[in-house]
Coordinates of C-alpha atoms in Angstrom, one line a residue:
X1 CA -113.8 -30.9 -57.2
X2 CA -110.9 -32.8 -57.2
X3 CA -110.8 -35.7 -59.8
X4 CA -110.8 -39.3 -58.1
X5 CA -110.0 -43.1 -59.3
X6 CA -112.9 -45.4 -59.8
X7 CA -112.9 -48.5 -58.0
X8 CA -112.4 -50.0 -61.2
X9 CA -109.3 -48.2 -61.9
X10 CA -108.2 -48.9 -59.2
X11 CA -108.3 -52.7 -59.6
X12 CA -106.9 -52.6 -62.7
X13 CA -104.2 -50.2 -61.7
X14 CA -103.2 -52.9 -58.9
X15 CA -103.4 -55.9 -61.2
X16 CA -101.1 -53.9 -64.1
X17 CA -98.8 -52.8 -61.3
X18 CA -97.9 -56.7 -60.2
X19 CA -97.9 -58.6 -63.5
X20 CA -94.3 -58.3 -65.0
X21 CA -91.5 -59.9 -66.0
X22 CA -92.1 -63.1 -63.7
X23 CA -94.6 -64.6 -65.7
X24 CA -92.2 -65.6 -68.5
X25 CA -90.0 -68.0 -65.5
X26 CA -92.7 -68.3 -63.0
X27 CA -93.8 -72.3 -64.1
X28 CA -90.2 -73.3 -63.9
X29 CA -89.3 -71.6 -60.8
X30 CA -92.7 -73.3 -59.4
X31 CA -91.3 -76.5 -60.4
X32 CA -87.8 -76.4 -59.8
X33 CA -88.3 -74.9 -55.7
X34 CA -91.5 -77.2 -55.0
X35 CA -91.1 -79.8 -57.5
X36 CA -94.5 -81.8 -58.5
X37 CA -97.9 -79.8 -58.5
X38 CA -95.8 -76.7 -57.4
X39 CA -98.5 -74.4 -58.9
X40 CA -100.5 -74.9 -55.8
X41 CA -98.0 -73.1 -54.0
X42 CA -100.0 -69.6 -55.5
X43 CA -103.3 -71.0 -53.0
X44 CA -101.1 -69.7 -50.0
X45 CA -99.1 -67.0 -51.9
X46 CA -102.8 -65.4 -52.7
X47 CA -103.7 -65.6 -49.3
X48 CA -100.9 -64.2 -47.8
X49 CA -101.0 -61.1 -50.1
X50 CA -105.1 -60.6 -48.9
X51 CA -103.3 -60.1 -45.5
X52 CA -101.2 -57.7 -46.5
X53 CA -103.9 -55.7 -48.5
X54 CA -106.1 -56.0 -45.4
X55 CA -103.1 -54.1 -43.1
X56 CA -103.0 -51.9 -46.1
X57 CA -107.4 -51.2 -46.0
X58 CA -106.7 -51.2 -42.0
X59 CA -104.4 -47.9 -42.5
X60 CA -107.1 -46.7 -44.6
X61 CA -109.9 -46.9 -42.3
X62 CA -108.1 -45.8 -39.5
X63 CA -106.3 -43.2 -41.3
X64 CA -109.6 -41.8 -42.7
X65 CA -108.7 -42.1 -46.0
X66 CA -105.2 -40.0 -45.4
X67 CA -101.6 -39.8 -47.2
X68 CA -100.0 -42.2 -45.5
X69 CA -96.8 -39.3 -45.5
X70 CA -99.4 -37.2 -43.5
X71 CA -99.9 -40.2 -40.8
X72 CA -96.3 -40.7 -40.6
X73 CA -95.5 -36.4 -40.2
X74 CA -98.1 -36.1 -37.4
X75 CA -95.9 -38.0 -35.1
X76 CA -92.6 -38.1 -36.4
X77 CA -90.4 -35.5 -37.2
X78 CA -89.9 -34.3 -40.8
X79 CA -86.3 -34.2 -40.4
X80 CA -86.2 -37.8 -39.2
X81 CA -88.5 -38.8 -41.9
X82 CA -86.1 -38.0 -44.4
X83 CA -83.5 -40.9 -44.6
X84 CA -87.1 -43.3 -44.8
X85 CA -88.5 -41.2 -48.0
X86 CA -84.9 -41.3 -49.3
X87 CA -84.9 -45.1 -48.8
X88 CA -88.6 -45.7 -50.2
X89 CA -87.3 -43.3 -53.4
X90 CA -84.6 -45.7 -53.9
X91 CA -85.9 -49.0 -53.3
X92 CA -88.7 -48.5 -55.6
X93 CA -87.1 -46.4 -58.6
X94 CA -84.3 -49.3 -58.2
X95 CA -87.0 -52.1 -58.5
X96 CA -89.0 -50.4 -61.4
X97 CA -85.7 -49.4 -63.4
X98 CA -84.2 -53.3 -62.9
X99 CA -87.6 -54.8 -64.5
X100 CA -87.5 -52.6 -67.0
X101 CA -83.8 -53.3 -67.9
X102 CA -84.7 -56.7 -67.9
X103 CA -87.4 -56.8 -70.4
X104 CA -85.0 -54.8 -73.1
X105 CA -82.3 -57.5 -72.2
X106 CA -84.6 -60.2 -73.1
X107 CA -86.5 -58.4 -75.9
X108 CA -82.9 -57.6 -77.5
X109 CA -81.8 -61.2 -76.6
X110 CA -85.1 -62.7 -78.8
X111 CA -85.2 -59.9 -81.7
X112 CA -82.0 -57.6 -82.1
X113 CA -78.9 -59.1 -80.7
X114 CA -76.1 -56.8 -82.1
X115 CA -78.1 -54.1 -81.1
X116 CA -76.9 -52.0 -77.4
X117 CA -79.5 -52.5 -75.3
X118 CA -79.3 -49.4 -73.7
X119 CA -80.7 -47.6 -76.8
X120 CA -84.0 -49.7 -75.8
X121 CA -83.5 -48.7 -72.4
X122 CA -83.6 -45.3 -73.0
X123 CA -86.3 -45.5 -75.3
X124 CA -88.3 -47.0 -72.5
X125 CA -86.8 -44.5 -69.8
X126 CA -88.5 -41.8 -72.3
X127 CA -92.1 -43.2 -72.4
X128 CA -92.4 -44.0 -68.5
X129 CA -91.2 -40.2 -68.7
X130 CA -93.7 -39.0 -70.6
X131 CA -96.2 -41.1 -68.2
X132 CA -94.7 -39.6 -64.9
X133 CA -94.9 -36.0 -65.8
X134 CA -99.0 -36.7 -66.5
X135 CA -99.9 -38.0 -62.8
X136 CA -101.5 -40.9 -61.4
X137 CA -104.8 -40.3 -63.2
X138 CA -103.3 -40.4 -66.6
X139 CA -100.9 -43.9 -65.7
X140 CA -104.6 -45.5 -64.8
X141 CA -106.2 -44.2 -67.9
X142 CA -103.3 -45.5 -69.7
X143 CA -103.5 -48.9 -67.6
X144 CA -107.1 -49.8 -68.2
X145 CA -106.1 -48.8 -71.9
X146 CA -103.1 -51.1 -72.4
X147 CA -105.1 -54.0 -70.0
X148 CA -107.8 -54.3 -72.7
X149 CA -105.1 -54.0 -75.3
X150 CA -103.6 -57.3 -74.0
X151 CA -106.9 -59.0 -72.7
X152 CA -107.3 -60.9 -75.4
X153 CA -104.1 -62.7 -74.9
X154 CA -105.1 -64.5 -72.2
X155 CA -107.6 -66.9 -74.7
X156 CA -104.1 -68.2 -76.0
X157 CA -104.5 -70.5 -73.2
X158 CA -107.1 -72.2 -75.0
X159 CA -104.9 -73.0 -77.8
X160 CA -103.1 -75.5 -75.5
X161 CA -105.7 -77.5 -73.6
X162 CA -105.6 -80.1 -76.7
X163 CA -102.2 -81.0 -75.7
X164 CA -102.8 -80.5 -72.1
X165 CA -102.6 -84.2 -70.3
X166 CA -103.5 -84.2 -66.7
X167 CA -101.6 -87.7 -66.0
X168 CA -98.0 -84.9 -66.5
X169 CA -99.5 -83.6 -63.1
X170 CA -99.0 -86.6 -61.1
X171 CA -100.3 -87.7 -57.7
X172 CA -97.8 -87.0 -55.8
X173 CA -97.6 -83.2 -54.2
X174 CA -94.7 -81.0 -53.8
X175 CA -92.1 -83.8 -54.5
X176 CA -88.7 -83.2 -56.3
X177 CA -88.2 -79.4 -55.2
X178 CA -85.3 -77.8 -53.2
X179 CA -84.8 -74.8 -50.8
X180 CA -88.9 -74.3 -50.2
X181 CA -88.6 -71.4 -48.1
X182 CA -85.7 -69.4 -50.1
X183 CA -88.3 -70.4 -52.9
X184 CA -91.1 -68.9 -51.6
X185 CA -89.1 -65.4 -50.8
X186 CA -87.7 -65.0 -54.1
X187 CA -91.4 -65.9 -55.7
X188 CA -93.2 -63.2 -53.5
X189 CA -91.7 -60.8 -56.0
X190 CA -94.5 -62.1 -58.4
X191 CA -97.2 -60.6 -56.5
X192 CA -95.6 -57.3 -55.8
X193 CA -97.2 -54.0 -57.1
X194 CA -100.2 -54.6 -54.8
X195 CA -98.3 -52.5 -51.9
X196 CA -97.9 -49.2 -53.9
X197 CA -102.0 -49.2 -53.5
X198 CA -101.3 -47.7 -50.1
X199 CA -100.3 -44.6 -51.9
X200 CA -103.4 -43.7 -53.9
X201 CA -105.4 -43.1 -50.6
X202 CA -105.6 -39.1 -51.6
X203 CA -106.6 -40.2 -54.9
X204 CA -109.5 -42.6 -54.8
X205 CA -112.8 -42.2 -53.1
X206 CA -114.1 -43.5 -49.5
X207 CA -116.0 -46.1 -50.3
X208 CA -115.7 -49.9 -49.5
X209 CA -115.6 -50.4 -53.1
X210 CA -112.2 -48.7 -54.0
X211 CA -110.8 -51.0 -51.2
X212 CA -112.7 -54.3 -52.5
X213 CA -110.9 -53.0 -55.9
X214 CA -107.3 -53.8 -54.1
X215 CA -108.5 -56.9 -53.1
X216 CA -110.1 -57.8 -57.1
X217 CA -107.0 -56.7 -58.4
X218 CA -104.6 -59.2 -56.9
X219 CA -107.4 -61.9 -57.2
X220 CA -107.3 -61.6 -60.8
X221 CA -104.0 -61.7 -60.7
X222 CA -103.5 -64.8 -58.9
X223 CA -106.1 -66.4 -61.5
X224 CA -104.0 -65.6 -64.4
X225 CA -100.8 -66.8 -62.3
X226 CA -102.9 -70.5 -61.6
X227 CA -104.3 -70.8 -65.0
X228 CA -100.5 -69.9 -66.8
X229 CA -98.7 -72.6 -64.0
X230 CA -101.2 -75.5 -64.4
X231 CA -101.4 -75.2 -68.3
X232 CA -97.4 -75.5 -68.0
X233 CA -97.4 -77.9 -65.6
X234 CA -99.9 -80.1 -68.1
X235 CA -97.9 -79.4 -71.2
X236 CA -94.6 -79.7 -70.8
X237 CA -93.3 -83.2 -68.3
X238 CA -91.6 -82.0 -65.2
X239 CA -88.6 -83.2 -66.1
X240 CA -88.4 -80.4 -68.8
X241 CA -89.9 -77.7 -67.2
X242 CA -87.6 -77.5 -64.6
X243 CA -85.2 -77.4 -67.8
X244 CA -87.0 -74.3 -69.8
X245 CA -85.3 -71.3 -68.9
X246 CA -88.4 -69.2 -70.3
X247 CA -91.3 -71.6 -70.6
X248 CA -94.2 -69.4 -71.2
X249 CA -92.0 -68.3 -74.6
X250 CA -91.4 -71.8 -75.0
X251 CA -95.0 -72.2 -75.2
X252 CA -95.7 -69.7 -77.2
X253 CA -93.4 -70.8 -79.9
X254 CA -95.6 -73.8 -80.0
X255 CA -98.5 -71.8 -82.1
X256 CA -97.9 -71.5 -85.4
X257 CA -99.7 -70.0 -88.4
X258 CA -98.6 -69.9 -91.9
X259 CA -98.4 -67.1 -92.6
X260 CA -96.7 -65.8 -89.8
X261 CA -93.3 -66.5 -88.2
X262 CA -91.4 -66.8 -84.7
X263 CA -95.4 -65.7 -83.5
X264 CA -93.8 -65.5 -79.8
X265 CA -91.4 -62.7 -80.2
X266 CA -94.8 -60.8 -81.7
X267 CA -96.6 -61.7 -78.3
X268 CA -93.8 -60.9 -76.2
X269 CA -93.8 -57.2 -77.5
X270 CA -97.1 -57.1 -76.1
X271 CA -95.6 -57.6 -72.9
X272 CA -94.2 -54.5 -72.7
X273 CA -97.8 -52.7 -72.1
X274 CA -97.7 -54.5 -68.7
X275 CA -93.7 -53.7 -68.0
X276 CA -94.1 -50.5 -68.5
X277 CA -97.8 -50.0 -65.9
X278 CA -95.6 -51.8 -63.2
X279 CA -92.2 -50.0 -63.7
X280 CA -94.5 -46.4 -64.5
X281 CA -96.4 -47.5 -60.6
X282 CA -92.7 -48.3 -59.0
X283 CA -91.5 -44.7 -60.5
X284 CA -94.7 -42.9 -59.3
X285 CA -94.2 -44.1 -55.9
X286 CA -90.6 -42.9 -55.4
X287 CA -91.7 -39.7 -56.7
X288 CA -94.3 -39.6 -54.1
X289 CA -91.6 -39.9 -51.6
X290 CA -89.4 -37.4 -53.5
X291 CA -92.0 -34.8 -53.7
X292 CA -92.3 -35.3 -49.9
X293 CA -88.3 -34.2 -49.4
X294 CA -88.5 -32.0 -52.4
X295 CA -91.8 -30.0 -52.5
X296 CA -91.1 -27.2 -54.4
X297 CA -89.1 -28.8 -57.1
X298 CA -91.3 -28.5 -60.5
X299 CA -92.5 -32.4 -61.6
X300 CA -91.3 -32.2 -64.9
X301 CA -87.8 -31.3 -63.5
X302 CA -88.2 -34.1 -60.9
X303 CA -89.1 -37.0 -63.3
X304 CA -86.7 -35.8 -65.3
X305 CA -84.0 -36.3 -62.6
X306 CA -85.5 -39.5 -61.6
X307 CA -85.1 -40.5 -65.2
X308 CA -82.0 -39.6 -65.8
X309 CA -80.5 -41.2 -62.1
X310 CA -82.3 -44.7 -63.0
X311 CA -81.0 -44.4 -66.8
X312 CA -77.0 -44.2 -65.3
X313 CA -77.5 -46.7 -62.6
X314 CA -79.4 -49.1 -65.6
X315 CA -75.6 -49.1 -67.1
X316 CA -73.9 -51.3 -64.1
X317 CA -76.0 -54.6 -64.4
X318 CA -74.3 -56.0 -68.0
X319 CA -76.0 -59.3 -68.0
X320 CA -79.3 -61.5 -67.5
X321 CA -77.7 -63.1 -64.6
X322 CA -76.9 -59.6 -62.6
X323 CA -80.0 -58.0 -62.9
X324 CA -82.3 -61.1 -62.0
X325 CA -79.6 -60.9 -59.0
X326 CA -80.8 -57.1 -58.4
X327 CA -84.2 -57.5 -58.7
X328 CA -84.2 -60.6 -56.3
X329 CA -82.2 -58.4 -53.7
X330 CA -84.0 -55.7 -54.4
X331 CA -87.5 -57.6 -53.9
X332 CA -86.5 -58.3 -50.5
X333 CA -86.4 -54.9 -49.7
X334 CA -90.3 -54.2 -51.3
X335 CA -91.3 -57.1 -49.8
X336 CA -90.2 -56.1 -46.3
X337 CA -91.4 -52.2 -47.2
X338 CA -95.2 -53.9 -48.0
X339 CA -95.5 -55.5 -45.1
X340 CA -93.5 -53.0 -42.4
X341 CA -94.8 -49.9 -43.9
X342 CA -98.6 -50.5 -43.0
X343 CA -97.7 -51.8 -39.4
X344 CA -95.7 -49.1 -38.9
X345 CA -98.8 -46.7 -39.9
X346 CA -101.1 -48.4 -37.7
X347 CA -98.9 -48.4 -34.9
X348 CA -98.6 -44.9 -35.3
X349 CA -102.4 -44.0 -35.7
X350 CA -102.9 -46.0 -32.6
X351 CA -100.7 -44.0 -30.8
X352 CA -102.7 -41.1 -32.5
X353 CA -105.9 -41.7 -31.7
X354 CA -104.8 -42.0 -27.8
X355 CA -103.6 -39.0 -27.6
X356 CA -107.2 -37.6 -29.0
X357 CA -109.0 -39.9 -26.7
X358 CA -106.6 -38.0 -23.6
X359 CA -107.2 -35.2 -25.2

């Protein structure tokens, strides 16, 4: 009998696969696109998202629970299908590589900055590797691993409600911000991770409860993204948050023990349990689509490939600056595959099903 992910796995693997990078910029990119109180923006960014997952549980349930590359092969062509795998394999090794190449910018920026960050690259590039080559079941028994390894971090916010003032929050709504709806674009990255769920149909059980898990996921999610906006917004005055480049480090740095120093370059090498869940998910999924052009290529071989294709292309972006301007292009492009790829699948199982009906 075929092994098959819990409904807790599965939440956790959503959750792991959309908390990244973001949440190190995501107060002052709040503030500086919506201005004042611009952590209530994540009320409508949370439900938007439940939309989504709901197209997404709709392909399920119509789909009976099928590989969404089966839906799509039933009606369409193979040979036709192949430029949209190839485009899916792209977008989403792209996406996962740039978030990784960010973190080793930022980590070598904060800890080791003589050192070539590529030699942290590759070090990463090995252990997403190592995680590929093991499937889907071992990347969610490593995920719910590495999520209680970094649980406890989120009590840190307690550390700051002393200093938290609630007059720094103002009465006024959404004042001071600029470009809202560029804003909200570029900040629908933050959710992402939540679409590669549509993949792990084959993989988890029928039940309403592996699809409720989707949904727990990216509520938990947008919890941790509320509770981390409104502390900053409390803590620091608006006028300097819209200053911090990095204001949850900024934070962090506030803590301070003696007997232990620079405490948030310690916490931020925590972070990378959680980079590498949502850059191991991205990986995963354009293997999926690989394996769908390529099926008789061995997986070690084909990670191995991947590996080494995402490694070369991690060499172009130099700075900070270009790969934040990669990953916002390329979150367009996930963005518009989570919420086209789904339609498209229902379209086509309603064309399906009318056929059978005729039949």
């Amino acid at each position: 009998m075929m092994e098959k992910l819990s409904p807790f796995h599965v939440g956790i693997l959503v959750y792991m696969s959309q908390i990244g990078i973001i949440v190190f910029t995501l107060p002052r990119q709040l503030a500086d696109y919506f201005g004042t109180n611009g952590w209530l923006v994540l009320l409508p960014g949370l439900l938007l998202t439940s939309f989504n997952i709901y197209l997404i549980t709709l392909v399920h349930r119509l789909g009976g629970g099928k590989s969404v590359f089966e839906i799509m092969e039933r009606s369409v062509p193979k040979a036709v299908l192949y430029p949209v795998y190839l485009g899916l394999c792209s977008v989403w090794l792209l996406f996962g590589c740039m978030i990784g190449k960010k973190y080793v910018l930022l980590f070598q920026m904060l800890a080791f900055p003589t050192t070539n960050p590529m030699v942290f690259k590759m070090a990463l590039d090995v252990l997403l590797f190592l995680l590929l080559i093991k499937g889907i079941f071992t990347i969610s028994k490593v995920a719910t691993f590495f999520f209680w390894m970094t649980f406890w971090m989120y009590f840190i916010f307690l550390w700051f409600l002393p200093s938290f003032n609630w007059v720094r929050l103002t009465p006024f709504i959404l004042q001071g911000g600029h470009d809202q709806i560029k804003g909200a674009f570029d900040l629908y990255s933050a959710y992402l991770g939540y679409e590669l769920s549509i993949l792990l149909f084959p993989y988890m059980d029928k039940s309403k409860k592996s699809l409720a898990a989707i949904y727990a996921g990216n509520a938990f999610l947008s919890l941790v993204y509320i509770c981390l906006s409104l502390i900053c917004f409390g803590f620091f005055s608006f006028g300097q948050l819209k200053k911090l480049l990095f204001p949850l480090l900024d934070m962090l740095a506030y803590i301070q023990f003696p007997f232990v120093e620079r405490l948030e370059n310690m916490l931020y090498g925590f972070f990378l349990f959680l980079i590498l869940i949502t850059a191991a998910m991205y990986w995963w999924g354009a293997m999926e689509a690989m394996r769908r052009m390529i099926p008789k290529l061995k997986i070690p071989v084909m990670a191995f490939l991947l590996t080494v294709i995402s490694y070369c292309i991690s060499y172009i972006p130099k700075t900070l600056d270009q790969v934040n301007n990669w990953i916002l292009h390329l979150g367009y492009a996930v963005t518009g595959i989570a919420f086209g790829l789904p339609v498209l699948l229902i379209a086509l199982l309603l064309l399906q099903g009318r056929r059978v009906s005729r039949v």
